[in-house]
Amino acid sequence: MTISPALRWPLPKHDYWSTPFAESLLHHLDLRSGLGILDVACGHGIPAFYLAEHVGPTGTVLAIDASAGQVARARAIQGSHLPWLRFDCMDMRALPPDLPTFERITGNLSVMFFRPDRFKVVEGLVKHLSPGGQLVLTFPSRGTFDSLWRHVDQAMIWQGLINERERFQTYLYERPSIKDAQEWLQQLELERIDVTKYPLEVATGPGREFLHHPLLRGGFLDDVYECFEDQELAEAFMQRISEDTPRFTPLIAQRCVMSGWKATSSSI
Ligand SMILES: C[S@@+](CC[C@H](N)C(=O)[O-])C[C@H]1O[C@@H](n2cnc3c(N)ncnc32)[C@H](O)[C@@H]1O
């Protein structure tokens, strides 16, 4: 029996959002030593550090993020380790034409930021994928936290919040779905397409615990607040929602992984 050496750069155990998404990404990624990988929307390095450790010194990982703060944080964590891993500040929606191609392109929790034209961004990434290379992206797909959104929708109906509900419906409809992901990969003629979702339960209690939940605030819940012009009304509305958690828990996120391979003869 061979015992693999302990990983020095495992996915962080205490991260209850990025890590479970990255685990599903890695489940689909064909990761080997010596590969050249582009990791988009890298944040502070999930899963870039993990990828770099696995490709080893004969491979390379270029990890990009639009936020200078995230790149600085990632570089601070890296220090002088894994010199074949580079963090750069770059917009994944407009990659420079002189950027080379990569054998793998990954992006954990990335697709929701492919605005305004998600297909165009996926197409741009595929242009930088080497023939025979694999693209693997993850995102919380439509269906994520549906029990909460149904509750919010009902509350808006009962309270006669017509304009707020209209904006809320637009927001719900705008979120990327599994079907979208499947269609993008088919349109780009990728091969061995696999779009799979994995449920993930996010625990929460009522009141402040819900309203200030690190995974919900600064993202999902903010989208509801943004449906209100009157922020005091939004506060009162969300306060009442937060008292009703037993009516919409468990909260289930859908981790969507989209994976496809570029044909060895592709001209894209
Ligand atoms: C949810 S975080 C995911 C970070 C990391 N991959 C992880 O799993 O923890 C999304 C990241 O996308 C970055 N981002 C958003 N828009 C971007 C863009 N247009 N180009 C590159 N990065 C972008 C954000 O700065 C943020 O760090």
mmCIF file of C-alpha atoms and ligand atoms in Angstrom:
data_model
loop_
_atom_site.group_PDB
_atom_site.id
_atom_site.type_symbol
_atom_site.label_atom_id
_atom_site.label_comp_id
_atom_site.label_asym_id
_atom_site.label_seq_id
_atom_site.Cartn_x
_atom_site.Cartn_y
_atom_site.Cartn_z
ATOM 1 C CA MET A 1 0.000 0.000 0.000
ATOM 2 C CA THR A 2 1.325 3.469 -0.884
ATOM 3 C CA ILE A 3 0.726 6.193 1.654
ATOM 4 C CA SER A 4 0.436 9.618 0.027
ATOM 5 C CA PRO A 5 2.401 12.361 1.730
ATOM 6 C CA ALA A 6 0.293 14.753 3.863
ATOM 7 C CA LEU A 7 -0.933 17.763 1.927
ATOM 8 C CA ARG A 8 0.608 21.065 2.946
ATOM 9 C CA TRP A 9 -2.086 23.048 1.101
ATOM 10 C CA PRO A 10 -5.395 21.235 1.713
ATOM 11 C CA LEU A 11 -8.733 22.983 1.225
ATOM 12 C CA PRO A 12 -9.497 24.850 4.475
ATOM 13 C CA LYS A 13 -11.683 22.657 6.728
ATOM 14 C CA HIS A 14 -13.356 25.607 8.478
ATOM 15 C CA ASP A 15 -14.712 27.131 5.252
ATOM 16 C CA TYR A 16 -18.320 25.957 4.974
ATOM 17 C CA TRP A 17 -19.028 27.479 1.529
ATOM 18 C CA SER A 18 -15.950 27.701 -0.737
ATOM 19 C CA THR A 19 -14.539 24.353 0.409
ATOM 20 C CA PRO A 20 -17.669 22.243 -0.301
ATOM 21 C CA PHE A 21 -17.945 23.892 -3.739
ATOM 22 C CA ALA A 22 -14.240 23.306 -4.390
ATOM 23 C CA GLU A 23 -14.615 19.663 -3.344
ATOM 24 C CA SER A 24 -17.274 19.177 -6.003
ATOM 25 C CA LEU A 25 -15.058 20.955 -8.561
ATOM 26 C CA LEU A 26 -12.130 18.660 -7.724
ATOM 27 C CA HIS A 27 -14.405 15.643 -7.981
ATOM 28 C CA HIS A 28 -14.822 16.450 -11.712
ATOM 29 C CA LEU A 29 -11.361 17.851 -12.489
ATOM 30 C CA ASP A 30 -8.756 15.624 -14.099
ATOM 31 C CA LEU A 31 -5.816 16.911 -12.036
ATOM 32 C CA ARG A 32 -2.307 15.658 -12.739
ATOM 33 C CA SER A 33 1.245 16.754 -12.148
ATOM 34 C CA GLY A 34 2.803 18.961 -14.808
ATOM 35 C CA LEU A 35 -0.447 20.623 -15.996
ATOM 36 C CA GLY A 36 -0.818 24.330 -16.854
ATOM 37 C CA ILE A 37 -3.954 25.668 -15.118
ATOM 38 C CA LEU A 38 -5.809 28.979 -15.170
ATOM 39 C CA ASP A 39 -7.960 29.465 -12.045
ATOM 40 C CA VAL A 40 -10.451 32.337 -12.415
ATOM 41 C CA ALA A 41 -12.219 34.246 -9.620
ATOM 42 C CA CYS A 42 -9.516 32.802 -7.382
ATOM 43 C CA GLY A 43 -10.282 34.932 -4.306
ATOM 44 C CA HIS A 44 -7.598 34.234 -1.746
ATOM 45 C CA GLY A 45 -6.691 30.895 -3.267
ATOM 46 C CA ILE A 46 -9.456 28.272 -3.091
ATOM 47 C CA PRO A 47 -8.636 25.983 -4.826
ATOM 48 C CA ALA A 48 -5.491 27.572 -6.396
ATOM 49 C CA PHE A 49 -3.131 26.457 -3.614
ATOM 50 C CA TYR A 50 -4.517 22.925 -3.747
ATOM 51 C CA LEU A 51 -4.134 22.840 -7.546
ATOM 52 C CA ALA A 52 -0.571 24.173 -7.384
ATOM 53 C CA GLU A 53 0.490 21.551 -4.865
ATOM 54 C CA HIS A 54 -0.892 18.828 -7.151
ATOM 55 C CA VAL A 55 0.565 20.032 -10.460
ATOM 56 C CA GLY A 56 3.916 20.344 -8.720
ATOM 57 C CA PRO A 57 7.006 22.240 -9.916
ATOM 58 C CA THR A 58 6.718 20.879 -13.469
ATOM 59 C CA GLY A 59 3.298 22.544 -13.835
ATOM 60 C CA THR A 60 2.014 26.103 -13.511
ATOM 61 C CA VAL A 61 -1.061 27.752 -12.009
ATOM 62 C CA LEU A 62 -2.100 31.287 -12.914
ATOM 63 C CA ALA A 63 -4.796 32.390 -10.462
ATOM 64 C CA ILE A 64 -6.666 35.596 -11.319
ATOM 65 C CA ASP A 65 -9.124 37.828 -9.513
ATOM 66 C CA ALA A 66 -10.528 41.291 -10.263
ATOM 67 C CA SER A 67 -10.059 42.406 -6.667
ATOM 68 C CA ALA A 68 -6.604 43.799 -5.848
ATOM 69 C CA GLY A 69 -7.350 43.138 -2.162
ATOM 70 C CA GLN A 70 -8.005 39.427 -2.766
ATOM 71 C CA VAL A 71 -4.838 39.096 -4.869
ATOM 72 C CA ALA A 72 -2.782 40.824 -2.154
ATOM 73 C CA ARG A 73 -4.275 38.499 0.480
ATOM 74 C CA ALA A 74 -3.490 35.432 -1.640
ATOM 75 C CA ARG A 75 0.092 36.578 -2.221
ATOM 76 C CA ALA A 76 0.525 37.193 1.511
ATOM 77 C CA ILE A 77 -0.633 33.620 2.245
ATOM 78 C CA GLN A 78 1.675 32.265 -0.476
ATOM 79 C CA GLY A 79 4.840 34.011 0.660
ATOM 80 C CA SER A 80 7.718 32.247 -1.096
ATOM 81 C CA HIS A 81 5.941 28.871 -1.331
ATOM 82 C CA LEU A 82 4.883 27.122 -4.563
ATOM 83 C CA PRO A 83 6.790 29.471 -6.925
ATOM 84 C CA TRP A 84 5.033 27.936 -9.969
ATOM 85 C CA LEU A 85 1.754 29.492 -8.693
ATOM 86 C CA ARG A 86 1.143 33.154 -9.617
ATOM 87 C CA PHE A 87 -1.692 35.411 -8.441
ATOM 88 C CA ASP A 88 -2.599 38.276 -10.785
ATOM 89 C CA CYS A 89 -5.221 40.991 -10.826
ATOM 90 C CA MET A 90 -7.248 40.428 -14.011
ATOM 91 C CA ASP A 91 -10.868 40.607 -15.162
ATOM 92 C CA MET A 92 -11.926 37.107 -16.233
ATOM 93 C CA ARG A 93 -14.603 38.650 -18.491
ATOM 94 C CA ALA A 94 -11.974 40.257 -20.712
ATOM 95 C CA LEU A 95 -8.832 38.155 -20.795
ATOM 96 C CA PRO A 96 -5.946 39.755 -22.693
ATOM 97 C CA PRO A 97 -5.665 38.221 -26.196
ATOM 98 C CA ASP A 98 -1.955 37.519 -25.631
ATOM 99 C CA LEU A 99 -2.720 35.318 -22.618
ATOM 100 C CA PRO A 100 -1.598 31.782 -23.543
ATOM 101 C CA THR A 101 -3.830 28.719 -23.547
ATOM 102 C CA PHE A 102 -4.121 26.377 -20.566
ATOM 103 C CA GLU A 103 -4.685 22.633 -20.263
ATOM 104 C CA ARG A 104 -7.237 23.177 -17.504
ATOM 105 C CA ILE A 105 -9.383 26.187 -16.634
ATOM 106 C CA THR A 106 -11.097 26.176 -13.252
ATOM 107 C CA GLY A 107 -13.281 28.681 -11.410
ATOM 108 C CA ASN A 108 -14.812 27.934 -8.028
ATOM 109 C CA LEU A 109 -17.923 30.013 -7.248
ATOM 110 C CA SER A 110 -17.315 31.969 -10.410
ATOM 111 C CA VAL A 111 -20.200 31.752 -12.904
ATOM 112 C CA MET A 112 -22.526 34.103 -11.004
ATOM 113 C CA PHE A 113 -19.998 36.904 -11.696
ATOM 114 C CA PHE A 114 -19.972 36.303 -15.471
ATOM 115 C CA ARG A 115 -22.159 39.382 -16.021
ATOM 116 C CA PRO A 116 -23.718 40.781 -18.123
ATOM 117 C CA ASP A 117 -23.372 38.063 -20.795
ATOM 118 C CA ARG A 118 -22.484 34.746 -19.177
ATOM 119 C CA PHE A 119 -22.222 32.802 -22.435
ATOM 120 C CA LYS A 120 -19.684 35.316 -23.782
ATOM 121 C CA VAL A 121 -17.512 34.882 -20.694
ATOM 122 C CA VAL A 122 -17.563 31.078 -20.972
ATOM 123 C CA GLU A 123 -16.722 31.461 -24.674
ATOM 124 C CA GLY A 124 -13.809 33.761 -23.769
ATOM 125 C CA LEU A 125 -12.488 31.143 -21.337
ATOM 126 C CA VAL A 126 -12.812 28.337 -23.878
ATOM 127 C CA LYS A 127 -10.668 30.415 -26.296
ATOM 128 C CA HIS A 128 -7.876 30.142 -23.738
ATOM 129 C CA LEU A 129 -8.332 26.390 -23.289
ATOM 130 C CA SER A 130 -5.820 24.205 -25.136
ATOM 131 C CA PRO A 131 -7.247 21.623 -27.536
ATOM 132 C CA GLY A 132 -7.943 18.518 -25.442
ATOM 133 C CA GLY A 133 -8.159 20.669 -22.292
ATOM 134 C CA GLN A 134 -10.852 20.661 -19.583
ATOM 135 C CA LEU A 135 -12.998 23.510 -18.235
ATOM 136 C CA VAL A 136 -14.552 23.055 -14.758
ATOM 137 C CA LEU A 137 -16.599 25.800 -13.118
ATOM 138 C CA THR A 138 -18.877 25.835 -10.083
ATOM 139 C CA PHE A 139 -21.694 28.082 -8.902
ATOM 140 C CA PRO A 140 -24.810 27.956 -6.724
ATOM 141 C CA SER A 141 -27.428 27.225 -9.387
ATOM 142 C CA ARG A 142 -31.047 28.295 -9.549
ATOM 143 C CA GLY A 143 -32.851 26.271 -6.897
ATOM 144 C CA THR A 144 -30.400 27.371 -4.205
ATOM 145 C CA PHE A 145 -32.307 28.386 -1.038
ATOM 146 C CA ASP A 146 -35.639 28.007 -2.837
ATOM 147 C CA SER A 147 -37.522 27.396 0.439
ATOM 148 C CA LEU A 148 -36.405 30.872 1.592
ATOM 149 C CA TRP A 149 -37.270 32.552 -1.711
ATOM 150 C CA ARG A 150 -40.765 30.976 -1.684
ATOM 151 C CA HIS A 151 -41.268 32.347 1.827
ATOM 152 C CA VAL A 152 -40.020 35.819 0.814
ATOM 153 C CA ASP A 153 -42.292 35.769 -2.227
ATOM 154 C CA GLN A 154 -45.356 34.828 -0.158
ATOM 155 C CA ALA A 155 -44.563 37.527 2.418
ATOM 156 C CA MET A 156 -44.287 40.118 -0.379
ATOM 157 C CA ILE A 157 -47.700 39.040 -1.744
ATOM 158 C CA TRP A 158 -49.348 39.226 1.703
ATOM 159 C CA GLN A 159 -47.853 42.631 2.355
ATOM 160 C CA GLY A 160 -48.795 44.018 -1.078
ATOM 161 C CA LEU A 161 -45.173 44.782 -2.016
ATOM 162 C CA ILE A 162 -45.842 44.782 -5.754
ATOM 163 C CA ASN A 163 -42.778 46.662 -7.051
ATOM 164 C CA GLU A 164 -40.435 44.921 -4.632
ATOM 165 C CA ARG A 165 -41.821 41.530 -5.729
ATOM 166 C CA GLU A 166 -41.357 42.397 -9.389
ATOM 167 C CA ARG A 167 -37.695 43.268 -8.768
ATOM 168 C CA PHE A 168 -37.330 40.124 -6.655
ATOM 169 C CA GLN A 169 -38.709 37.925 -9.459
ATOM 170 C CA THR A 170 -36.279 39.535 -11.916
ATOM 171 C CA TYR A 171 -33.412 38.788 -9.536
ATOM 172 C CA LEU A 172 -34.525 35.147 -9.132
ATOM 173 C CA TYR A 173 -34.892 34.668 -12.870
ATOM 174 C CA GLU A 174 -31.487 36.210 -13.607
ATOM 175 C CA ARG A 175 -29.601 33.537 -11.636
ATOM 176 C CA PRO A 176 -27.785 30.931 -13.770
ATOM 177 C CA SER A 177 -29.372 27.492 -14.007
ATOM 178 C CA ILE A 178 -28.101 23.994 -14.721
ATOM 179 C CA LYS A 179 -29.887 24.153 -18.078
ATOM 180 C CA ASP A 180 -28.031 27.391 -18.985
ATOM 181 C CA ALA A 181 -24.709 25.727 -18.148
ATOM 182 C CA GLN A 182 -25.545 22.681 -20.241
ATOM 183 C CA GLU A 183 -26.544 24.845 -23.226
ATOM 184 C CA TRP A 184 -23.412 27.036 -23.077
ATOM 185 C CA LEU A 185 -21.129 23.985 -23.160
ATOM 186 C CA GLN A 186 -23.119 22.386 -25.992
ATOM 187 C CA GLN A 187 -23.076 25.625 -28.028
ATOM 188 C CA LEU A 188 -19.310 25.767 -27.624
ATOM 189 C CA GLU A 189 -19.104 22.183 -28.865
ATOM 190 C CA LEU A 190 -17.291 20.908 -25.808
ATOM 191 C CA GLU A 191 -17.085 17.150 -25.427
ATOM 192 C CA ARG A 192 -17.809 14.827 -22.491
ATOM 193 C CA ILE A 193 -20.080 17.533 -21.028
ATOM 194 C CA ASP A 194 -21.092 16.892 -17.448
ATOM 195 C CA VAL A 195 -23.302 19.296 -15.502
ATOM 196 C CA THR A 196 -24.142 17.957 -12.052
ATOM 197 C CA LYS A 197 -25.583 19.416 -8.871
ATOM 198 C CA TYR A 198 -24.840 18.438 -5.299
ATOM 199 C CA PRO A 199 -27.050 19.637 -2.434
ATOM 200 C CA LEU A 200 -25.422 21.404 0.498
ATOM 201 C CA GLU A 201 -27.261 22.210 3.719
ATOM 202 C CA VAL A 202 -26.490 25.595 5.259
ATOM 203 C CA ALA A 203 -27.381 25.709 8.960
ATOM 204 C CA THR A 204 -28.924 28.813 10.512
ATOM 205 C CA GLY A 205 -30.924 29.839 13.564
ATOM 206 C CA PRO A 206 -33.481 32.651 13.744
ATOM 207 C CA GLY A 207 -33.066 36.431 14.188
ATOM 208 C CA ARG A 208 -29.573 37.926 14.094
ATOM 209 C CA GLU A 209 -27.985 34.569 13.327
ATOM 210 C CA PHE A 210 -29.940 34.486 10.069
ATOM 211 C CA LEU A 211 -29.713 38.202 9.202
ATOM 212 C CA HIS A 212 -25.951 38.317 9.797
ATOM 213 C CA HIS A 213 -25.137 34.812 8.608
ATOM 214 C CA PRO A 214 -21.680 35.028 6.955
ATOM 215 C CA LEU A 215 -22.848 33.036 3.919
ATOM 216 C CA LEU A 216 -26.163 34.808 3.455
ATOM 217 C CA ARG A 217 -25.388 38.451 4.213
ATOM 218 C CA GLY A 218 -23.106 40.176 1.717
ATOM 219 C CA GLY A 219 -24.675 38.129 -1.073
ATOM 220 C CA PHE A 220 -27.973 36.283 -1.098
ATOM 221 C CA LEU A 221 -29.834 38.386 1.496
ATOM 222 C CA ASP A 222 -28.458 41.669 0.129
ATOM 223 C CA ASP A 223 -30.231 40.876 -3.126
ATOM 224 C CA VAL A 224 -33.558 40.988 -1.237
ATOM 225 C CA TYR A 225 -32.686 44.307 0.453
ATOM 226 C CA GLU A 226 -31.854 45.709 -2.992
ATOM 227 C CA CYS A 227 -35.431 45.054 -4.135
ATOM 228 C CA PHE A 228 -36.580 47.802 -1.740
ATOM 229 C CA GLU A 229 -36.254 51.520 -2.382
ATOM 230 C CA ASP A 230 -37.139 52.137 1.278
ATOM 231 C CA GLN A 231 -34.364 50.501 3.325
ATOM 232 C CA GLU A 232 -36.278 50.937 6.615
ATOM 233 C CA LEU A 233 -39.109 48.913 5.110
ATOM 234 C CA ALA A 234 -36.535 46.343 3.943
ATOM 235 C CA GLU A 235 -35.164 46.080 7.508
ATOM 236 C CA ALA A 236 -38.661 45.560 8.968
ATOM 237 C CA PHE A 237 -39.530 43.033 6.243
ATOM 238 C CA MET A 238 -36.348 41.018 6.725
ATOM 239 C CA GLN A 239 -36.694 41.176 10.526
ATOM 240 C CA ARG A 240 -40.036 39.384 10.235
ATOM 241 C CA ILE A 241 -38.579 36.862 7.785
ATOM 242 C CA SER A 242 -35.738 36.162 10.225
ATOM 243 C CA GLU A 243 -38.253 35.212 12.947
ATOM 244 C CA ASP A 244 -39.773 32.570 10.660
ATOM 245 C CA THR A 245 -36.664 30.414 10.030
ATOM 246 C CA PRO A 246 -38.378 27.147 11.124
ATOM 247 C CA ARG A 247 -40.762 27.669 8.195
ATOM 248 C CA PHE A 248 -38.024 27.684 5.528
ATOM 249 C CA THR A 249 -35.223 25.577 6.989
ATOM 250 C CA PRO A 250 -33.310 23.433 6.186
ATOM 251 C CA LEU A 251 -31.730 25.834 3.697
ATOM 252 C CA ILE A 252 -30.366 23.864 0.775
ATOM 253 C CA ALA A 253 -27.848 25.271 -1.708
ATOM 254 C CA GLN A 254 -27.322 23.532 -5.052
ATOM 255 C CA ARG A 255 -23.626 23.231 -5.888
ATOM 256 C CA CYS A 256 -23.548 23.085 -9.666
ATOM 257 C CA VAL A 257 -20.404 21.805 -11.386
ATOM 258 C CA MET A 258 -20.117 22.284 -15.155
ATOM 259 C CA SER A 259 -17.363 20.406 -16.903
ATOM 260 C CA GLY A 260 -16.455 19.936 -20.548
ATOM 261 C CA TRP A 261 -13.475 19.083 -22.742
ATOM 262 C CA LYS A 262 -12.306 20.981 -25.807
ATOM 263 C CA ALA A 263 -11.982 18.756 -28.860
ATOM 264 C CA THR A 264 -8.389 18.093 -29.863
ATOM 265 C CA SER A 265 -9.303 19.397 -33.333
ATOM 266 C CA SER A 266 -11.298 22.444 -32.111
ATOM 267 C CA SER A 267 -10.896 25.706 -34.030
ATOM 268 C CA ILE A 268 -12.570 27.915 -31.330
HETATM 269 C C1 LIG B 1 -17.295 33.872 -4.246
HETATM 270 S S1 LIG B 1 -15.652 34.417 -4.525
HETATM 271 C C2 LIG B 1 -14.845 32.874 -4.850
HETATM 272 C C3 LIG B 1 -13.380 32.940 -4.528
HETATM 273 C C4 LIG B 1 -12.658 31.578 -4.506
HETATM 274 N N1 LIG B 1 -12.610 30.935 -5.795
HETATM 275 C C5 LIG B 1 -13.281 30.673 -3.474
HETATM 276 O O1 LIG B 1 -13.791 29.622 -3.847
HETATM 277 O O2 LIG B 1 -13.256 31.033 -2.284
HETATM 278 C C6 LIG B 1 -15.728 35.160 -6.100
HETATM 279 C C7 LIG B 1 -14.505 35.937 -6.507
HETATM 280 O O3 LIG B 1 -14.710 36.406 -7.839
HETATM 281 C C8 LIG B 1 -14.034 37.623 -7.955
HETATM 282 N N2 LIG B 1 -14.552 38.294 -9.147
HETATM 283 C C9 LIG B 1 -15.771 38.885 -9.315
HETATM 284 N N3 LIG B 1 -15.873 39.399 -10.558
HETATM 285 C C10 LIG B 1 -14.692 39.102 -11.189
HETATM 286 C C11 LIG B 1 -14.187 39.353 -12.504
HETATM 287 N N4 LIG B 1 -14.912 40.011 -13.401
HETATM 288 N N5 LIG B 1 -12.955 38.898 -12.821
HETATM 289 C C12 LIG B 1 -12.212 38.208 -11.911
HETATM 290 N N6 LIG B 1 -12.634 37.960 -10.654
HETATM 291 C C13 LIG B 1 -13.857 38.394 -10.288
HETATM 292 C C14 LIG B 1 -14.313 38.331 -6.652
HETATM 293 O O4 LIG B 1 -13.370 39.353 -6.399
HETATM 294 C C15 LIG B 1 -14.210 37.167 -5.669
HETATM 295 O O5 LIG B 1 -12.914 37.051 -5.138
#
